[in-house]
Structures are given as structure tokens and as C-alpha cells.
Short mmCIF file of C-alpha atoms and ligand atoms in Angstrom, two decimals:
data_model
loop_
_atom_site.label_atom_id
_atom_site.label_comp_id
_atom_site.label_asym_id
_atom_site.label_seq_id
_atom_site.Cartn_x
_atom_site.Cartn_y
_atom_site.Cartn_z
CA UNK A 1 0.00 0.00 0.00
CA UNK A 2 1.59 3.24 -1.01
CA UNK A 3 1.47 6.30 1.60
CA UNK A 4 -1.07 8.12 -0.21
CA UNK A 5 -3.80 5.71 -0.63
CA UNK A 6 -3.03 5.64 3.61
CA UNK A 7 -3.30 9.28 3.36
CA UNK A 8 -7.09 8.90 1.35
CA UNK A 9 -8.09 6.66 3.88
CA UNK A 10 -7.59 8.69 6.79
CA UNK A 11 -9.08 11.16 4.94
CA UNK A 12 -12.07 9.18 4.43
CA UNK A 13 -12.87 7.83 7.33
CA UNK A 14 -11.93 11.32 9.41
CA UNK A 15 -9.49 8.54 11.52
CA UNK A 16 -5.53 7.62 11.57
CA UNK A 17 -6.71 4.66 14.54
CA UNK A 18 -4.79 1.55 14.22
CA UNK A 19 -5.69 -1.51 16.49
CA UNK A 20 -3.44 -3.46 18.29
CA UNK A 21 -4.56 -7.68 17.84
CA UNK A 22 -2.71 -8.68 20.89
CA UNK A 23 -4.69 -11.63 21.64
CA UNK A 24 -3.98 -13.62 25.19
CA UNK A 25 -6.24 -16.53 25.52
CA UNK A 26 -6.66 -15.88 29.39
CA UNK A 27 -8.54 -12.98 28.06
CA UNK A 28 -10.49 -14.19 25.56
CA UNK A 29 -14.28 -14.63 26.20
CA UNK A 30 -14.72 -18.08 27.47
CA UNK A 31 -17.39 -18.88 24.94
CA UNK A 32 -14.95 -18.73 22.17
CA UNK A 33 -12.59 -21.01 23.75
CA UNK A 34 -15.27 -23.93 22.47
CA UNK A 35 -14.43 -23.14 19.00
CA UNK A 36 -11.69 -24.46 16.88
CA UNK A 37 -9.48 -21.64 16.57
CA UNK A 38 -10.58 -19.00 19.66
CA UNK A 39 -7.85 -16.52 18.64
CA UNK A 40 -9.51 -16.23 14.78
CA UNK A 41 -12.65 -16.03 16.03
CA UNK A 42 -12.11 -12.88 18.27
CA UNK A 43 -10.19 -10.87 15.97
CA UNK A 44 -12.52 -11.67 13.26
CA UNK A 45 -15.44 -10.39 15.72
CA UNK A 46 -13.10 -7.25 16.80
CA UNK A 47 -12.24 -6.62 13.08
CA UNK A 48 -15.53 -6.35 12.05
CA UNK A 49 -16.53 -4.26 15.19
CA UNK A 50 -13.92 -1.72 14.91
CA UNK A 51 -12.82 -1.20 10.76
CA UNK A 52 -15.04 1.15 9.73
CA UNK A 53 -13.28 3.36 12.66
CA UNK A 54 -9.75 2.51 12.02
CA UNK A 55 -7.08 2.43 9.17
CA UNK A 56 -4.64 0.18 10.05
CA UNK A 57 -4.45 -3.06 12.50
CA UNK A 58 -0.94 -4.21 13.96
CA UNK A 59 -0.87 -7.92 15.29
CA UNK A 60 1.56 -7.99 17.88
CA UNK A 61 3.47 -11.36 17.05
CA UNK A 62 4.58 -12.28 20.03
CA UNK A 63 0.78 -13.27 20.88
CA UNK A 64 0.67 -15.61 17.90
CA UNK A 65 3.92 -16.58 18.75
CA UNK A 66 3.39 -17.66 22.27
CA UNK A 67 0.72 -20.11 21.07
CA UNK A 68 3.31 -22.22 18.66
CA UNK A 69 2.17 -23.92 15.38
CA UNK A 70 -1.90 -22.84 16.33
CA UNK A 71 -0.65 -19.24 17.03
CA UNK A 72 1.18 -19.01 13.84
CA UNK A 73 -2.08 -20.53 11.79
CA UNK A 74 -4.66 -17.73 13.82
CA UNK A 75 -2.11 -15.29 12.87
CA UNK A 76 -2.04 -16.22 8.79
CA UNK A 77 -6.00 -16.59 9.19
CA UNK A 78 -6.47 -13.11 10.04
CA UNK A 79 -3.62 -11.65 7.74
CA UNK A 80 -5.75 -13.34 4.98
CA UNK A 81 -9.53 -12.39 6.39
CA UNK A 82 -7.89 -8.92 6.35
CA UNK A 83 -6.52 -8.87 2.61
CA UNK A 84 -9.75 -10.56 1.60
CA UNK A 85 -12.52 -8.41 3.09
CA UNK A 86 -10.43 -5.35 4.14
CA UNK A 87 -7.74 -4.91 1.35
CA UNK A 88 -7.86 -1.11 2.52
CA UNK A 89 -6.86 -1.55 5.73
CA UNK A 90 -2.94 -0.83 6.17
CA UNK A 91 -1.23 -3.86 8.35
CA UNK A 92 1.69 -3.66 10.84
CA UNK A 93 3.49 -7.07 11.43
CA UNK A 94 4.73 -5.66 14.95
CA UNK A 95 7.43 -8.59 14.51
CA UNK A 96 10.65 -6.24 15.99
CA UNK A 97 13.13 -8.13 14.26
CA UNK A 98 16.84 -7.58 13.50
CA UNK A 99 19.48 -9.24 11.90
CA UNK A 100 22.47 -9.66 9.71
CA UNK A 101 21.42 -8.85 6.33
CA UNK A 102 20.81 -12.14 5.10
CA UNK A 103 18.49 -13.39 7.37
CA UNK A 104 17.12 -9.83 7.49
CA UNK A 105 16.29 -10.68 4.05
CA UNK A 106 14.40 -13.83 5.41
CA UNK A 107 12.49 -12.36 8.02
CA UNK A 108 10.98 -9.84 5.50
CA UNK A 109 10.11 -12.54 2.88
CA UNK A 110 8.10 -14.36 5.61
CA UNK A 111 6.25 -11.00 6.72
CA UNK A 112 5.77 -9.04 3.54
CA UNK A 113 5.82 -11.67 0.75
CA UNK A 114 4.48 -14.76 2.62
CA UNK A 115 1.38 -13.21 4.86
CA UNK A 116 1.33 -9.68 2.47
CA UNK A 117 1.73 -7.52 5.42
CA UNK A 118 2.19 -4.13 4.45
CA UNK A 119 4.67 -3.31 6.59
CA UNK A 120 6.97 -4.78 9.48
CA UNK A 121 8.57 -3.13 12.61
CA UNK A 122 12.53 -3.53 12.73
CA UNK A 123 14.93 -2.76 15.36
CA UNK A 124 17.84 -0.26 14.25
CA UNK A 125 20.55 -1.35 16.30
CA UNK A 126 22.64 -3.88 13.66
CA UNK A 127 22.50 -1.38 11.30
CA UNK A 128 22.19 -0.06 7.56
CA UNK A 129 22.46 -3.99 6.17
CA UNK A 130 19.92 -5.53 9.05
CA UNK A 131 17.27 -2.75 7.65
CA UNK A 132 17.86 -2.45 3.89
CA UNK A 133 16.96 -6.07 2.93
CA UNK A 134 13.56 -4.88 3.73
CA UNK A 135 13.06 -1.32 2.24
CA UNK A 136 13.69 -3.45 -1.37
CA UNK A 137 9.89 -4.23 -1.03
CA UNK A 138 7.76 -1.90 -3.12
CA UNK A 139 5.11 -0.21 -1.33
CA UNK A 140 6.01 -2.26 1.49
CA UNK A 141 7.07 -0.46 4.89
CA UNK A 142 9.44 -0.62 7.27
CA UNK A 143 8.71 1.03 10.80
CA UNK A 144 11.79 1.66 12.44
CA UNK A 145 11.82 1.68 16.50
CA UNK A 146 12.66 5.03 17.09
CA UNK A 147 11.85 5.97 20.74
CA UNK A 148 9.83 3.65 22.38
CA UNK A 149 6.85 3.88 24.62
CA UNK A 150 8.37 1.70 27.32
CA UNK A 151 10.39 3.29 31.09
CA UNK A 152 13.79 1.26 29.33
CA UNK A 153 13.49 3.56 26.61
CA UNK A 154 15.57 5.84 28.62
CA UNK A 155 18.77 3.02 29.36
CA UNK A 156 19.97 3.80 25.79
CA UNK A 157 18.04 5.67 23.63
CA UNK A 158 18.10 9.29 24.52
CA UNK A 159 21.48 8.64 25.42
CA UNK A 160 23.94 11.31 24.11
CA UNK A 161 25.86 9.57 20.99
CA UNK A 162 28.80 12.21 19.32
CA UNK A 163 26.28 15.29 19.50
CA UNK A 164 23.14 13.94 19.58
CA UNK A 165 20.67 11.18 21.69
CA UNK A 166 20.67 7.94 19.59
CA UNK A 167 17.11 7.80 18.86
CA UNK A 168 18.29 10.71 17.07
CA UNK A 169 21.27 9.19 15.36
CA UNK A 170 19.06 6.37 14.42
CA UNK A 171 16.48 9.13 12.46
CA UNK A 172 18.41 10.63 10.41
CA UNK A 173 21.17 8.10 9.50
CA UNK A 174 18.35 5.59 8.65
CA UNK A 175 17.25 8.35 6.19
CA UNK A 176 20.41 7.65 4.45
CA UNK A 177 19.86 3.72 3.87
CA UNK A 178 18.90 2.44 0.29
CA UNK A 179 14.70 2.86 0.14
CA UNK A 180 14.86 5.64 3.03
CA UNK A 181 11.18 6.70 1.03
CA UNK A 182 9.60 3.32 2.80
CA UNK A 183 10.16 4.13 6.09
CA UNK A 184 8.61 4.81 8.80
CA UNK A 185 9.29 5.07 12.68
CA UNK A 186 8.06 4.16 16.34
CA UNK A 187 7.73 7.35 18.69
CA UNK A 188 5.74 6.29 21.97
CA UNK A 189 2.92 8.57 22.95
CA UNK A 190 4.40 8.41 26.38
CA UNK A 191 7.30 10.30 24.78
CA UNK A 192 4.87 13.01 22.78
CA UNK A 193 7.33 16.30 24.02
CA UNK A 194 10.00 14.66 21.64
CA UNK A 195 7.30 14.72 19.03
CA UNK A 196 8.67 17.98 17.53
CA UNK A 197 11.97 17.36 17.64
CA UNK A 198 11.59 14.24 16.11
CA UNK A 199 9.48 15.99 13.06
CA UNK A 200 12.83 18.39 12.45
CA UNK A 201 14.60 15.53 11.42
CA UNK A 202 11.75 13.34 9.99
CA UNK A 203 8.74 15.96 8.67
CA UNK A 204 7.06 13.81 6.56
CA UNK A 205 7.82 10.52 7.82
CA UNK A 206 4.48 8.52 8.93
CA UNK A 207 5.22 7.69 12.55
CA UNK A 208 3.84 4.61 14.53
CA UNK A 209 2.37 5.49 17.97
CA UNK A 210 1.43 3.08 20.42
CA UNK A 211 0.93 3.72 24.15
CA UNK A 212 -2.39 5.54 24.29
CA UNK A 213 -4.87 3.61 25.99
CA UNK A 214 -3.45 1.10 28.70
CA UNK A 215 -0.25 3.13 29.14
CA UNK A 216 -1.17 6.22 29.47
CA UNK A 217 -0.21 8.22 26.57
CA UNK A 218 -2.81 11.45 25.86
CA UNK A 219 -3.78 11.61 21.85
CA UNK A 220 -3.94 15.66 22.31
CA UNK A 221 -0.21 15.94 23.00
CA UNK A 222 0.95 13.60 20.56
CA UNK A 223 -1.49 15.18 17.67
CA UNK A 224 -0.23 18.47 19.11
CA UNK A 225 4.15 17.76 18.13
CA UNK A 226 3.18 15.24 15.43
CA UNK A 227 0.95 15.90 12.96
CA UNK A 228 1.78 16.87 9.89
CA UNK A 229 0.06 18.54 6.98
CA UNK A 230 -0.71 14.89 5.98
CA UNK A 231 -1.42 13.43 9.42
CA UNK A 232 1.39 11.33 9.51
CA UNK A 233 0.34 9.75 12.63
CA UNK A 234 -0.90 5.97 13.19
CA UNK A 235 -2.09 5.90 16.64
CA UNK A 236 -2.41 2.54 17.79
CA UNK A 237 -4.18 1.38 21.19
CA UNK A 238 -4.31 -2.30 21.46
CA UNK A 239 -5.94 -3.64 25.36
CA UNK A 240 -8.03 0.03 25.39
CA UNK A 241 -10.20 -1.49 22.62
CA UNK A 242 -10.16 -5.40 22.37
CA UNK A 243 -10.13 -5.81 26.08
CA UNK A 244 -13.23 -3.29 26.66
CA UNK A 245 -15.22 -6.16 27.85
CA UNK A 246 -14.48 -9.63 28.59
CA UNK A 247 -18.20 -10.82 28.35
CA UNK A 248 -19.93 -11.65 25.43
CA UNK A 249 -20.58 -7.97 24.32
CA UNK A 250 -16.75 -7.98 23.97
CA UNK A 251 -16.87 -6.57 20.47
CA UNK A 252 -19.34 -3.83 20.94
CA UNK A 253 -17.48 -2.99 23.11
CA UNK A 254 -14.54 -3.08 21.40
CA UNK A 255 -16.36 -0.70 18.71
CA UNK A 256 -17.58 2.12 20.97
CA UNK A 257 -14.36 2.33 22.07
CA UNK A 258 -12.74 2.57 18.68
CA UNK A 259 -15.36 5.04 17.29
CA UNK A 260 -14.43 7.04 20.15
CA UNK A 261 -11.30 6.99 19.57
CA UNK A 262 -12.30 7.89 15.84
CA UNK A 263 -14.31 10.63 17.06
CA UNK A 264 -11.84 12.20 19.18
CA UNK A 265 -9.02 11.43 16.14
CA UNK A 266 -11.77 13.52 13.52
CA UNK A 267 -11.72 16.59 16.46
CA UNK A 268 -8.04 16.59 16.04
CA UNK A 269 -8.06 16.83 11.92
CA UNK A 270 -10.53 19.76 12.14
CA UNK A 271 -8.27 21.97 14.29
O1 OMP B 301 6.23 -1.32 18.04
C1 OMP B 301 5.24 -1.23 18.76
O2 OMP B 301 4.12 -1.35 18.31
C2 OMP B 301 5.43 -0.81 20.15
C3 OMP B 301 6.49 0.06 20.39
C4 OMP B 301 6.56 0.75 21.60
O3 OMP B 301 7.40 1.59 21.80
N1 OMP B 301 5.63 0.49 22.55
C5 OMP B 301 4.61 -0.43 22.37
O4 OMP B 301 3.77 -0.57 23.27
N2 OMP B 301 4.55 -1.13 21.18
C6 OMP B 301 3.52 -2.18 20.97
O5 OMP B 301 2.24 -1.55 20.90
C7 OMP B 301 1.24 -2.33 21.58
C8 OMP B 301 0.70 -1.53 22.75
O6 OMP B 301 -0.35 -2.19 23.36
P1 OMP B 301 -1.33 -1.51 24.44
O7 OMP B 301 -0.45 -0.91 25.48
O8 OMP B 301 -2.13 -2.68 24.92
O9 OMP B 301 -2.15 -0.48 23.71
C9 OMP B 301 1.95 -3.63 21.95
O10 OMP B 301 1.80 -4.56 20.89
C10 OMP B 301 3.41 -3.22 22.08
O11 OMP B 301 4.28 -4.30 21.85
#
């Protein structure tokens, strides 16, 4: 999916909302645990509860992960219910991977080729040959971690590096790497006061922000440093909406809380 159709979507549907499908069994309403593959069923429910609020949806895959063989089948299930029914909806393999360049070149095969993901997330840290294997993809995306939403953020990443912190370093030297134009990067919304520093060195760049919702992160402040002329936000909240209710009215509620996300997400565009 190129950046513009993203762009027309948000437009469209007055929302830059992705949801997080981070799907723990323990949490899953126990009525779907009867059925043959529980983790399908309640993102199929949630996805079609919440897309005609959202624009993007970012499986977690650690959740799939966790689950072996059945996680990794739930996981290609909804990559494909997605493509099929929801071709418009962008989709974040939030995979985090990392490595020498060719099993970089692996990893991104599996995610972008094999399930059609539009985009993956990738750790920086090995470097210009770990991330370029999977800017080669056309129209495919890679979101770089670029300050994270998490308190370890701080251990390394706004550490001082030569002049500047190395969330910094990471920016704008990734902007050098081979297929720079398909990135993207991860700013936590519990880190929204770098927001504007961050758009100096990346203006147009679509950034990936999770951490509203069950950590805390306010929408306001990180609409306030972040968004460009063309949004360039995806805000992502992943418990906030799927976990809304653990009853059987799990994906209404899942829905109201996406719309209101939506609705506060259309306030923000009309400023
Ligand atoms: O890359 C991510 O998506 C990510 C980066 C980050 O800095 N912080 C962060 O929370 N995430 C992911 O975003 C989701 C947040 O989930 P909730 O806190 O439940 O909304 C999880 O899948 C995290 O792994």
C-alpha cells in the first residue's frame, strides 16, 4: 500500500486509529474457547466491530507466537480475512526483528511476501544492512523503532551519541539507507514532548504510535508535536479497545471504544 492511498483513507474515514490484535487466551471470552481456533474467532469479531473506525491493525506477534504452530495458523488466518474483506486496511506485522542482512532478508520474505503484510517493525541497532533487505519491497514499509513507549526507553536511547541522543542518530542516518522513502518510525505517545523534535529531522515521515490507551499516553499531546500537513500519525491502542469487555458484548465494546477513539481522532483533523 503506497502512503497516499493511507493518506485517502484517513481522509475518508476522518481517523488515523490503528488496532493493536494482541490476543492472550486468558482474556479471551470463554465462549470462544469452544471453537476451533478461539484466537480467529475474536479478531474476526473485533475486526468487524472496529474497521469502519480505524485504518490500520498491527498484530503484535509475540501473541501468535506464544501459542506455537496454532498461534502461527490464527495469525495467517487473520492476515488473509484482512486482505480478503479489508484490502484497505494498512497492516503492521509488529514482529521487531533484527538481523544480519541475510536473514534480514528472510524475516521480510516471511512477513511481507508470505502473509502480504504491508509493513513490518525492525529494530535499528545492527545497522544499515539488518534494515535495507527490507526497504527493497515496493510499497512495502518498514517502521523503524525510534523511541519507544516503554520506562527502558531511557537506558539507551536518549542517550547522548557524538552530539546527539541515539534515537536521534538512528532518524536521520536511517534516512540515508537504500529505500529511506519506505520508512517509517516508532515514537511512543508516552514520549509526545519529543514529538517535535523528532518531526525536524523526519517531517514527513508517517510515525507509529502506540501507548495511548493502557499506558497512558494522551492523543492531544501527541497530535499536538506530530501531525503533519498529511497526518502522519498511526495511533495505535491495542488492550483500550479489544479488552473493553471480557463478556460476550466484547466486540461492541470493542467498537464504541474505537469510534471514540475515531471521534476524538476527527476533532483533532478539524483543528
Ligand atoms: O512497536 C510497537 O508497536 C510498540 C512500540 C513501543 O514503543 N511500545 C509499544 O507498546 N509497542 C507495541 O504496541 C502495543 C501496545 O499495546 P497496548 O499498550 O495494549 O495499547 C503492543 O503490541 C506493544 O508491543
Amino acid at each position: 500500500m503506497t502512503t497516499d492511498f493511507l493518506w485517502e483513507q484517513i481522509q475518508k474515514k476522518q481517523s488515523f486509529l490503528c488496532v493493536g490484535l494482541d490476543v492472550d487466551l486468558e482474556k479471551v471470552p470463554p465462549h470462544l474457547l469452544a471453537t476451533e481456533d478461539p484466537i480467529f474467532e475474536f479478531n474476526k469479531a473485533i475486526i468487524e466491530a472496529t474497521q469502519a473506525y480505524c485504518v490500520a491493525y498491527k498484530p503484535n506477534t509475540a501473541f501468535y507466537e506464544a501459542y506455537g504452530l496454532d498461534g502461527w495458523r490464527s495469525l495467517e488466518r487473520t492476515m488473509a480475512y484482512l486482505n480478503e474483506n479489508y484490502p484497505e486496511q494498512f497492516t503492521i506485522a509488529d514482529a521487531k526483528r533484527g538481523d544480519i542482512g541475510n536473514t534480514a532478508t528472510r524475516y521480510a520474505k516471511a512477513f511481507l511476501e508470505g502473509m502480504q503484510f504491508d509493513s513490518i517493525t525492525v529494530a535499528p541497532y545492527m545497522g544499515r544492512d539488518s534494515v535495507e533487505p527490507f526497504l527493497a519491497f515496493e510499497d512495502k514499509h518498514t517502521i523503524l523503532l525510534g523511541l519507544t513507549s516503554n520506562p527502558g526507553a531511557f537506558d539507551f536511547q536518549t542517550k547522548t551519541l557524538e552530539a546527539r541522543p541515539l534515537f536521534k542518530e538512528v532518524i536521520a542516518c536511517s534516512q540515508g539507507y537504500k529505500g529511506s522513502e519506505n520508512l517509517m518510525y516508532v515514537v511512543g505517545a508516552t514520549k509526545a514532548e519529543y514529538l517535535a523534535e523528532i518531526r525536524e529531522l523526519a517531517p514527513k515521515s508517517f510515525l507509529l504510535v502506540p501507548g495511548v490507551g493502557a499506558q497512558g499516553g494522551s492523543l492531544s499531546e501527541v497530535c499536538k508535536y506530530g501531525m503533519t500537513d498529511q497526518v502522519g500519525l498511526l495511533v495505535n491502542s491495542s488492550r483500550g479497545i479489544i479488552y473493553a469487555s471480557s463478556g460476550t458484548d466484547f466486540a461492541v465494546a470493542a467498537g464504541r471504544k474505537a469510534q471514540e477513539l475515531q471521534q476524538q481522532m476527527a476533532a483533532e483533523l478539524k483543528k
